[in-house]
PDB file of C-alpha atoms in Angstrom:
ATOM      1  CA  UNK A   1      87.928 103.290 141.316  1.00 38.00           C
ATOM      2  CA  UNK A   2      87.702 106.520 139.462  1.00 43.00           C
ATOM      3  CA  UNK A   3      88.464 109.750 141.564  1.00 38.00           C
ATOM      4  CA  UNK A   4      86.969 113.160 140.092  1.00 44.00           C
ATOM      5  CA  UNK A   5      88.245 116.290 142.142  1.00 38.00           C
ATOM      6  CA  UNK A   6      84.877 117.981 141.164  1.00 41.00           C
ATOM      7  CA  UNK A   7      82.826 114.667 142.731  1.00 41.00           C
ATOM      8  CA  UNK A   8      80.878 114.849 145.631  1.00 38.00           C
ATOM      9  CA  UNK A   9      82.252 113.047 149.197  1.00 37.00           C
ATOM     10  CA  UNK A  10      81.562 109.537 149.862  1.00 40.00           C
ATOM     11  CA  UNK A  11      78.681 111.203 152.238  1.00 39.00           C
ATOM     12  CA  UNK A  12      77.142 113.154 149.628  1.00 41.00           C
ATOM     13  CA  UNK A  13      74.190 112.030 146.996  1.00 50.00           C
ATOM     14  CA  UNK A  14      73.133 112.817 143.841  1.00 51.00           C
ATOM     15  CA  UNK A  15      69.204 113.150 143.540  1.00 51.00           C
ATOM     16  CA  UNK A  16      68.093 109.851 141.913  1.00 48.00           C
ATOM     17  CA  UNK A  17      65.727 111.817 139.663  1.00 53.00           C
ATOM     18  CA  UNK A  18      66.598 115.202 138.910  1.00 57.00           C
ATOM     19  CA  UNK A  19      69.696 116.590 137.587  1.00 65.00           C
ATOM     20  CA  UNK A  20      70.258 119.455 140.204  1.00 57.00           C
ATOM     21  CA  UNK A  21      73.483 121.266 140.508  1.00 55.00           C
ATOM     22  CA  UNK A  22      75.007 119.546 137.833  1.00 53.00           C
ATOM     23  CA  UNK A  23      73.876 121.437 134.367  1.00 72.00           C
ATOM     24  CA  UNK A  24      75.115 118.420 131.888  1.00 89.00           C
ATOM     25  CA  UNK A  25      73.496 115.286 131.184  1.00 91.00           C
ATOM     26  CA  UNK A  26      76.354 113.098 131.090  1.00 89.00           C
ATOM     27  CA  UNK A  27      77.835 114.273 134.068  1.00 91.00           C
ATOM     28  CA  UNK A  28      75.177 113.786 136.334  1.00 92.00           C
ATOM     29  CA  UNK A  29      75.320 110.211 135.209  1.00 93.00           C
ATOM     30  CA  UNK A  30      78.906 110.093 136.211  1.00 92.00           C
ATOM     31  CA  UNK A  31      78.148 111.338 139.511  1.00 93.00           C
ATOM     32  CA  UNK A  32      75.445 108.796 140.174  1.00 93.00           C
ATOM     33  CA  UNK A  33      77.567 106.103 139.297  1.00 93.00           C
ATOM     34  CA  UNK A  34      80.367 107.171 141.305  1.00 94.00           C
ATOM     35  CA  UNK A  35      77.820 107.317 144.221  1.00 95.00           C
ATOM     36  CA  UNK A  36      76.824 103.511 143.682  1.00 93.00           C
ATOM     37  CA  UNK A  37      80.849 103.002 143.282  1.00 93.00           C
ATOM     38  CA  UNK A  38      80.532 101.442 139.965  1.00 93.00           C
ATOM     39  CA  UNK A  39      83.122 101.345 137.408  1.00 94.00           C
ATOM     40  CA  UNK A  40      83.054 101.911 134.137  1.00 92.00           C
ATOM     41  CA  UNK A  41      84.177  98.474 132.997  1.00 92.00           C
ATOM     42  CA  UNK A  42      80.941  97.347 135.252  1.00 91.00           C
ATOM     43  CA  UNK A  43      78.928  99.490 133.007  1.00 93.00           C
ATOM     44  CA  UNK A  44      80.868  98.405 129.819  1.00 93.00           C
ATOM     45  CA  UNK A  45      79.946  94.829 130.785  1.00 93.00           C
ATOM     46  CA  UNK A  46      76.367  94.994 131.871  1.00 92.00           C
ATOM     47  CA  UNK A  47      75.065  97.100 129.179  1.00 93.00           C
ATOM     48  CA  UNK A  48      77.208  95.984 126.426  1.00 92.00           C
ATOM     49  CA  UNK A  49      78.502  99.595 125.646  1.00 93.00           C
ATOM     50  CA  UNK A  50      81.748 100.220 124.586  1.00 94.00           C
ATOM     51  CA  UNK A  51      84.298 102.182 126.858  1.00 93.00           C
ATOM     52  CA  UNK A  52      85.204 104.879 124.400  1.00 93.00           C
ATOM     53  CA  UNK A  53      81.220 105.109 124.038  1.00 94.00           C
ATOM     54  CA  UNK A  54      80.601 105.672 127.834  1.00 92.00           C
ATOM     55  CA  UNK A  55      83.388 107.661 128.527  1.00 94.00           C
ATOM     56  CA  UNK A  56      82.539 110.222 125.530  1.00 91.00           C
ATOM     57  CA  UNK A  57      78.521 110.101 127.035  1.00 90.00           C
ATOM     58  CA  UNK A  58      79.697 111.062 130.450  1.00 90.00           C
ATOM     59  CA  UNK A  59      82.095 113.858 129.084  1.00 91.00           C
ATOM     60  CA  UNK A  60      79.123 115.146 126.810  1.00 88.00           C
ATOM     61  CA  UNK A  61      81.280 114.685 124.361  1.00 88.00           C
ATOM     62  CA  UNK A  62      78.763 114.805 121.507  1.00 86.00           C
ATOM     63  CA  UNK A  63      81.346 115.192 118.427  1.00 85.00           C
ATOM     64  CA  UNK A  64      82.576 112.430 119.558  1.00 86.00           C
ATOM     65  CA  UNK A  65      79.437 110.211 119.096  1.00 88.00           C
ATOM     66  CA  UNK A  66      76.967 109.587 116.718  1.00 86.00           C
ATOM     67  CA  UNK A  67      73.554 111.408 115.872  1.00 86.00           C
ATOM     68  CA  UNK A  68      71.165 112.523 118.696  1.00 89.00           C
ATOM     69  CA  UNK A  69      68.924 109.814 118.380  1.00 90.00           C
ATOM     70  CA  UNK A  70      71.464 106.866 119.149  1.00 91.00           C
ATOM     71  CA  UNK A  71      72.798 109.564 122.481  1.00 92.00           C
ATOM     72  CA  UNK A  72      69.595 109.264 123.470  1.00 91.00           C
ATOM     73  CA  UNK A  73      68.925 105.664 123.823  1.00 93.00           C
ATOM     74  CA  UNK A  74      72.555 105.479 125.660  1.00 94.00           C
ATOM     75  CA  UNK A  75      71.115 108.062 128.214  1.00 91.00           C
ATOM     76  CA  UNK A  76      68.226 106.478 128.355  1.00 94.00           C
ATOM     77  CA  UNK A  77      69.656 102.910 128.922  1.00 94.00           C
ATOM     78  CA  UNK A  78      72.241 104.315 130.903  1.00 92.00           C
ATOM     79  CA  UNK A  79      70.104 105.900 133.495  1.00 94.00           C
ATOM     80  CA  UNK A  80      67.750 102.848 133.786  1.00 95.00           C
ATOM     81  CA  UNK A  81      70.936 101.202 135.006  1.00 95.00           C
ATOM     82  CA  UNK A  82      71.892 103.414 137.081  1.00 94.00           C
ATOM     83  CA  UNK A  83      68.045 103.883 138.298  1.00 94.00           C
ATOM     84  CA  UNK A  84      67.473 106.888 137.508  1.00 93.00           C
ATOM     85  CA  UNK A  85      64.720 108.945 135.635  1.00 91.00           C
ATOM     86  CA  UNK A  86      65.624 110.038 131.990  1.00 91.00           C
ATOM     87  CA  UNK A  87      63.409 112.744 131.367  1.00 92.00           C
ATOM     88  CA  UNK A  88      65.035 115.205 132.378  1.00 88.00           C
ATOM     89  CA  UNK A  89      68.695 114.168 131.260  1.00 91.00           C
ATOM     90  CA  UNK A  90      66.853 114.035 127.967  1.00 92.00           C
ATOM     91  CA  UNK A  91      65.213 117.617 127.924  1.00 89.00           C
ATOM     92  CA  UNK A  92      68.570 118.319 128.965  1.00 88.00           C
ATOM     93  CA  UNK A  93      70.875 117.158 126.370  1.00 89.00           C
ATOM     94  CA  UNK A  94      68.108 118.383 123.685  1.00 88.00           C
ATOM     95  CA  UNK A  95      68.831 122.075 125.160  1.00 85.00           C
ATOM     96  CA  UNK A  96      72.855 121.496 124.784  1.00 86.00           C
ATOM     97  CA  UNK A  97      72.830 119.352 121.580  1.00 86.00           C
ATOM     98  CA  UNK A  98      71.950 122.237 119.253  1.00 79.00           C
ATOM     99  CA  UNK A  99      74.104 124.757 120.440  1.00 79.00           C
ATOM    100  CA  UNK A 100      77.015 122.714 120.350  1.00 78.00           C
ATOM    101  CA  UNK A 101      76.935 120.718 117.255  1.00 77.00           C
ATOM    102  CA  UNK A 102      74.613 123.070 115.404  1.00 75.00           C
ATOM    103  CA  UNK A 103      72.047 120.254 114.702  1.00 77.00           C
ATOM    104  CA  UNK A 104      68.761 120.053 116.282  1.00 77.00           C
ATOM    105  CA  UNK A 105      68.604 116.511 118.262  1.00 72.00           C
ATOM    106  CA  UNK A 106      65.040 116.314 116.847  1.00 68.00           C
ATOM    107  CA  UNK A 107      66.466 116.307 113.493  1.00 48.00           C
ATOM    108  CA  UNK A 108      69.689 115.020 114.012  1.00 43.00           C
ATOM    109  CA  UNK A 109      69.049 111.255 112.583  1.00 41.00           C
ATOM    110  CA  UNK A 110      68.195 112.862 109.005  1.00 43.00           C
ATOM    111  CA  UNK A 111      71.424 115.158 108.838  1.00 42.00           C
ATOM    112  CA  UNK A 112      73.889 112.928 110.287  1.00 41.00           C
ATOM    113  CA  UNK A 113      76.863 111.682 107.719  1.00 42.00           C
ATOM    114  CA  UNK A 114      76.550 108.519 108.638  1.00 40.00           C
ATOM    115  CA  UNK A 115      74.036 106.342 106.454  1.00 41.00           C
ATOM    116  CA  UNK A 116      71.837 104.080 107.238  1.00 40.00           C
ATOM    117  CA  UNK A 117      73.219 100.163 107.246  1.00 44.00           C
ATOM    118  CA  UNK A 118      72.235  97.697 105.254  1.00 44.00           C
ATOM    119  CA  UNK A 119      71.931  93.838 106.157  1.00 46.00           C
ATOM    120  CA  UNK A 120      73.791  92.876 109.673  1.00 46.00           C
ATOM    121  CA  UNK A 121      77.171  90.658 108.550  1.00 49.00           C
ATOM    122  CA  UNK A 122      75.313  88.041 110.025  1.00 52.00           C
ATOM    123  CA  UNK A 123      72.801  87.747 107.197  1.00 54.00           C
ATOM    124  CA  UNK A 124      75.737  87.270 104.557  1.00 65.00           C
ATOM    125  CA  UNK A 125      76.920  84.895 106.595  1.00 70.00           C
ATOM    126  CA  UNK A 126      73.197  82.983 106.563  1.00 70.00           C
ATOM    127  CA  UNK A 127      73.396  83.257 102.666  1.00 75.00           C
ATOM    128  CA  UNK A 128      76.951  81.855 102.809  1.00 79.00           C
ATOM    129  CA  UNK A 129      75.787  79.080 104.802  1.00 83.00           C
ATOM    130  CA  UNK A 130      72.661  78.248 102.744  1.00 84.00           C
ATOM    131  CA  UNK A 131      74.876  78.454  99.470  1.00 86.00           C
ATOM    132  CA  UNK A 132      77.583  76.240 101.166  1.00 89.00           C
ATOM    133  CA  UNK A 133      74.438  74.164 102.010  1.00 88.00           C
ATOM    134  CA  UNK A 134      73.291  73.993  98.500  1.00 90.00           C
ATOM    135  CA  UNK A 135      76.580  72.846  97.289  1.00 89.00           C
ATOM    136  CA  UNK A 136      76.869  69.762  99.689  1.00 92.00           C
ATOM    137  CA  UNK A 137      74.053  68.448  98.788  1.00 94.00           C
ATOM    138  CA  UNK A 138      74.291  69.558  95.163  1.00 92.00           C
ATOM    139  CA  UNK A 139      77.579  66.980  95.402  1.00 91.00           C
ATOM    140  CA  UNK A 140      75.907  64.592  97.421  1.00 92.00           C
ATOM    141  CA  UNK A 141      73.296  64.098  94.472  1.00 91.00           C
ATOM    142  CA  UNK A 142      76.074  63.616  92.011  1.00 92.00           C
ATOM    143  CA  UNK A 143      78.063  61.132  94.112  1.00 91.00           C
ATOM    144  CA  UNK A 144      74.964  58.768  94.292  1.00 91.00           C
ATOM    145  CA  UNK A 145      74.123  59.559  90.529  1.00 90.00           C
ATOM    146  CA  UNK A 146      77.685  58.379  89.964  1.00 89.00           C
ATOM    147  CA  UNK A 147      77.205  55.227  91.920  1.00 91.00           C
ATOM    148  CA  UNK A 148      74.281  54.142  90.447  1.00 89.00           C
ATOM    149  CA  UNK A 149      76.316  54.404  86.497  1.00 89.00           C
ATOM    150  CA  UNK A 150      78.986  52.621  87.807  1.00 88.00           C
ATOM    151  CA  UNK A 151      76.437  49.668  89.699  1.00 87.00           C
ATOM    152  CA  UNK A 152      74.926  49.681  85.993  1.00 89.00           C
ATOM    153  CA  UNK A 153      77.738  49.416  84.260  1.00 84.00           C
ATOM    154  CA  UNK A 154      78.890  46.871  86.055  1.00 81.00           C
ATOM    155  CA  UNK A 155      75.493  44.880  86.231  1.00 81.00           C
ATOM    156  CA  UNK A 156      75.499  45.543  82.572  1.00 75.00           C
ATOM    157  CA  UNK A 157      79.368  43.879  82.154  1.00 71.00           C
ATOM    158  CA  UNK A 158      78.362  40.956  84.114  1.00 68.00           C
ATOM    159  CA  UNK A 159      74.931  39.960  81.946  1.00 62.00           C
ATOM    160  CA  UNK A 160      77.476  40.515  78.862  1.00 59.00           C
ATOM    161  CA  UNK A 161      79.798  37.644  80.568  1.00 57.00           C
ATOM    162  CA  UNK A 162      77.306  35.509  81.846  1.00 52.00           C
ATOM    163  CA  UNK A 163      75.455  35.241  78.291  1.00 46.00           C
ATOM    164  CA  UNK A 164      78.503  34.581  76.120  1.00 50.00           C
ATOM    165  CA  UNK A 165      79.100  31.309  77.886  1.00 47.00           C
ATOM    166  CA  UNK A 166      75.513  30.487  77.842  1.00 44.00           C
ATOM    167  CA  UNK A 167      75.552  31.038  74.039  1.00 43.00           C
ATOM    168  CA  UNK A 168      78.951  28.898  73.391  1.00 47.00           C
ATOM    169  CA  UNK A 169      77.409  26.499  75.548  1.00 43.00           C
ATOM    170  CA  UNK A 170      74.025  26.374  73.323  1.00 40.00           C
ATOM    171  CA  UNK A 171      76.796  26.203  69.980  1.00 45.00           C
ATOM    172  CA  UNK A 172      78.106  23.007  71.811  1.00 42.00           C
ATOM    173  CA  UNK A 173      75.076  20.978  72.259  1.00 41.00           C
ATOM    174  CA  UNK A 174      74.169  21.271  69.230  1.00 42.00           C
ATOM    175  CA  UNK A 175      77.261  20.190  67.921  1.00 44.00           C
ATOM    176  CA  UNK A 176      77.224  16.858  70.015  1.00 43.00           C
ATOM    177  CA  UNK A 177      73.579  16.488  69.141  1.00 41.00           C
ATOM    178  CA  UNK A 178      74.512  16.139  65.176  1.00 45.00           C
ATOM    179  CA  UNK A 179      77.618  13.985  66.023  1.00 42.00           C
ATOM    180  CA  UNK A 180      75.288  11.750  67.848  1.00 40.00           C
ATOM    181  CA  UNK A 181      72.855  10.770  65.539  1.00 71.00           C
ATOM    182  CA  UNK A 182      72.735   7.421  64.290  1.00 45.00           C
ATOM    183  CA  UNK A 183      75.411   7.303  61.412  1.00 52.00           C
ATOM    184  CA  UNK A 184      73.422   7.372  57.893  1.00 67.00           C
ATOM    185  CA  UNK A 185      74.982   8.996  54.636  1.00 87.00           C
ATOM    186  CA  UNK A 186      77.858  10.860  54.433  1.00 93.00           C
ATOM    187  CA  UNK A 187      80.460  11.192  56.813  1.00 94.00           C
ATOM    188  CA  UNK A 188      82.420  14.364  57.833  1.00 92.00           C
ATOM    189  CA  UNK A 189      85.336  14.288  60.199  1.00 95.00           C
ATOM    190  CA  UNK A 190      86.920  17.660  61.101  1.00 96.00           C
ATOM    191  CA  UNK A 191      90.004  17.661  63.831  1.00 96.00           C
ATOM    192  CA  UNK A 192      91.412  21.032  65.106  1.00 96.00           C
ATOM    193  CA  UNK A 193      94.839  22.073  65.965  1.00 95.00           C
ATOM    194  CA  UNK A 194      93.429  25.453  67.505  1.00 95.00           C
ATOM    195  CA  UNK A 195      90.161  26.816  67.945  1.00 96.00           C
ATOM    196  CA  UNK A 196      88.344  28.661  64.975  1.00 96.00           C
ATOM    197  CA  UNK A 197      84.476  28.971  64.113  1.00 95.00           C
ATOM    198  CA  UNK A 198      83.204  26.863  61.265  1.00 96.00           C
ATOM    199  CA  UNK A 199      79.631  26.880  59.448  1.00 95.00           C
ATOM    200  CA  UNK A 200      78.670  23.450  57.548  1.00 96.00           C
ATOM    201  CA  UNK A 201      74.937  22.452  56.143  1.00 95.00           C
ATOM    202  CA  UNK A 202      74.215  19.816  54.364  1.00 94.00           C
ATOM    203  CA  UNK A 203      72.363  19.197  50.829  1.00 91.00           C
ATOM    204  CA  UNK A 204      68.940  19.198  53.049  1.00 93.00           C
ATOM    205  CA  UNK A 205      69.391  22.504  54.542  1.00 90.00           C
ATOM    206  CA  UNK A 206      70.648  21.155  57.980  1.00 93.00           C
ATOM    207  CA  UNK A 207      72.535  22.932  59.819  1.00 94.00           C
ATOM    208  CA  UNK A 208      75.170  20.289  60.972  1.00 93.00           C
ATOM    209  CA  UNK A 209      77.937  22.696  62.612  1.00 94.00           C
ATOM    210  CA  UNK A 210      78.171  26.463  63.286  1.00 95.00           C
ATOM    211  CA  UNK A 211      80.008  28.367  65.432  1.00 95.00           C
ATOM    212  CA  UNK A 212      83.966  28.127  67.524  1.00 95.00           C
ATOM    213  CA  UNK A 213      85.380  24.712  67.301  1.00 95.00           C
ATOM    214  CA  UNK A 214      88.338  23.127  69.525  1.00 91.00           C
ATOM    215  CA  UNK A 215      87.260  19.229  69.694  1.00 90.00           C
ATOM    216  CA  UNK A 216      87.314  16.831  66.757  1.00 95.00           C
ATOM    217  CA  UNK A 217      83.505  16.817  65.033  1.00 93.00           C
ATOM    218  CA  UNK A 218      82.275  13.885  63.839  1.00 95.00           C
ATOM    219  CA  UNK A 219      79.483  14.765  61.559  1.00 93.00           C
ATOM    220  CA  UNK A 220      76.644  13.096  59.116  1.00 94.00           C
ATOM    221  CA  UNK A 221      74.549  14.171  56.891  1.00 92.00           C
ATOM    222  CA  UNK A 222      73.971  14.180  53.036  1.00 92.00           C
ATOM    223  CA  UNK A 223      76.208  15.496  50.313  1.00 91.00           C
ATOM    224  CA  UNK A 224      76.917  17.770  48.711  1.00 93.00           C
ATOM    225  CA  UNK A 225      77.819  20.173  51.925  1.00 94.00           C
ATOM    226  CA  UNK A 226      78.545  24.071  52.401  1.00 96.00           C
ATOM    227  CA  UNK A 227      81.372  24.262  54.250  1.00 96.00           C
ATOM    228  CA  UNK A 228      83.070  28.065  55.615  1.00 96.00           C
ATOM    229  CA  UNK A 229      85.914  27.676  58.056  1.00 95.00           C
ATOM    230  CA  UNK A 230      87.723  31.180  59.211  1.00 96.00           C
ATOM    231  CA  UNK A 231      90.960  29.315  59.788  1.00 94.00           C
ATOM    232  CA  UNK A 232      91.695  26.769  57.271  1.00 93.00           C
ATOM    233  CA  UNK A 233      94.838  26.039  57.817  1.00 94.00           C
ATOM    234  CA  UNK A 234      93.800  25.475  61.731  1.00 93.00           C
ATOM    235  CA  UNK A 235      91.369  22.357  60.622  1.00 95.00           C
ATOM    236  CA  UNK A 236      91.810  18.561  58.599  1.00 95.00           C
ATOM    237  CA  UNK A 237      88.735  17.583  56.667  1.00 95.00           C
ATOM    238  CA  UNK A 238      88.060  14.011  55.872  1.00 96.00           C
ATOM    239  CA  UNK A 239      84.929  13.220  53.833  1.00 94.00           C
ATOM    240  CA  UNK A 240      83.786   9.642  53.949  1.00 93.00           C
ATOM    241  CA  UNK A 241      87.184   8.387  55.349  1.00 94.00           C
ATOM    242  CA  UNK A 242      89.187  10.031  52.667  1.00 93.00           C
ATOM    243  CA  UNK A 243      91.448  13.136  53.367  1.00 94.00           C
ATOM    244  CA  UNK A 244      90.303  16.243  51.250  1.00 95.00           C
ATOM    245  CA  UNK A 245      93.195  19.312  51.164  1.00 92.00           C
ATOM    246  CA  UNK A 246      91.765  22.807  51.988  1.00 92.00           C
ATOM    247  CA  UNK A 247      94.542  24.613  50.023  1.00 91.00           C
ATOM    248  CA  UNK A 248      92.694  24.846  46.652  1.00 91.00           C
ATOM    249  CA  UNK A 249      89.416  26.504  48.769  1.00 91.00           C
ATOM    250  CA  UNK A 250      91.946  28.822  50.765  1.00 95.00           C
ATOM    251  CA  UNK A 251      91.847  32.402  50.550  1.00 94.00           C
ATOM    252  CA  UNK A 252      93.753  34.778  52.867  1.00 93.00           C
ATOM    253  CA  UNK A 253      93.155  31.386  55.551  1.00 92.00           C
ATOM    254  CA  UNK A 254      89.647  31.216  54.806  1.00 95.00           C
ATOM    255  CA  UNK A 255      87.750  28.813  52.859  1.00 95.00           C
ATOM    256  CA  UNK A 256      84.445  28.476  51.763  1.00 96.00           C
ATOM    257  CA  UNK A 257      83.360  25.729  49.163  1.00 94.00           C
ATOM    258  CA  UNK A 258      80.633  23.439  48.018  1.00 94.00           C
ATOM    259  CA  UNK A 259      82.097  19.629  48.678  1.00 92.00           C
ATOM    260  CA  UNK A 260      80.366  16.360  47.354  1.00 89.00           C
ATOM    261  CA  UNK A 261      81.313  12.744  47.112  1.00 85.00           C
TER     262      UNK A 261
END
């Protein structure tokens, strides 16, 4: 505990509402709190004050603190603690203010150096947090977006796949459909040693073959016959049971030629 050789005894009492002997505002407070036997980190703790604060306010220590106005709601919430009327510390410190800092308290707000604050840290710290806020789900939007192209993409990839066989498939039947019909003019064999896409019609217009080719065709139809095959030197042609030689038709491996009987 705090010992001030100017203090009263332990038996003696400040008056709870009047600043008697004691001519300065701050320390009358000190006596009254000395009186309760309260120390100043009590104080500190209760009211939220700094030390250096309450120590400079019970020194009267004015230089020390900021403008009149922010003194006075220290006193004031200072003697409420203590239980204590403020009035008179007030009317008080407004007689000593102005003769020792050459400001008058009433005024003292207006011509104090120090300005006026702006926003609390706390609100930039709000805006950070609703711009961090922002930004999460900013990226949370372009995560899904970039989901969803990839699901397309993919769904896309897989109709691709899933039609080409259909549409080799469709090639095929009608392929076996023509080499199944009842044998009637002329006769076309064609045997493959690899796969390549051929295109033969007939002298009616019929379509007898079109498309990638792998298995021997066995085709009828009549004469004289349009024949295109992308790999010529991939295919034997037999017409009517009789070999016919792709060479003369050949151009950089294709041919495409008009053959009749």
């Amino acid at each position: 505990m705090e010992v001030n050789p100017n203090s009263p005894s332990n038996n003696s009492s400040v008056a709870p509402n009047a600043l008697g002997n004691v001519q300065r505002p701050g320390e009358y407070l000190r006596q009254v709190r000395l009186n309760k036997k309260l120390e100043l980190a009590d104080v500190e703790q209760e009211l939220n004050i700094p030390l250096k604060t309450l120590t400079a306010l019970e020194q009267d220590d004015y230089k020390s603190l900021p403008q009149a106005t922010f003194i006075k709601g220290y006193y004031r919430l200072y003697a409420k603690y203590l239980g204590v009327d403020a009035t008179n510390i007030i009317q008080r410190f407004d007689d000593i203010y102005a003769s020792e800092t050459g400001v008058p308290p009433i005024n003292g707000l207006n011509n104090s150096p120090i300005k006026i604050m702006g926003k609390l840290p706390g609100s930039n710290r709000d805006r950070n947090r609703k711009w961090l806020k922002r930004g999460l789900i900013t990226l949370a939007v372009l995560v899904v977006l970039g989901l969803l192209v990839a699901m397309i993409q993919n769904w896309s990839s897989s109709s691709d796949d899933a039609v080409e066989p259909a549409a080799q498939e469709s090639e095929v039947e009608v392929i076996n459909m023509d080499s199944t019909v009842a044998v009637s003019g002329d006769q076309l064999k064609l045997e493959f040693s690899t796969p390549t896409s051929v295109h033969i019609v007939d002298a009616t217009g019929k379509v007898l073959a079109t498309g990638r080719q792998a298995s021997t065709l066995n085709l009828s139809g009549e004469s004289p016959f349009q024949i295109r095959l992308d790999d010529a030197t991939a295919v034997t042609l037999t017409l009517n049971n009789e070999n016919i030689a792709l060479s003369p038709y050949t151009v950089n491996g294709k041919a495409d030629f008009r053959l009749s009987r």
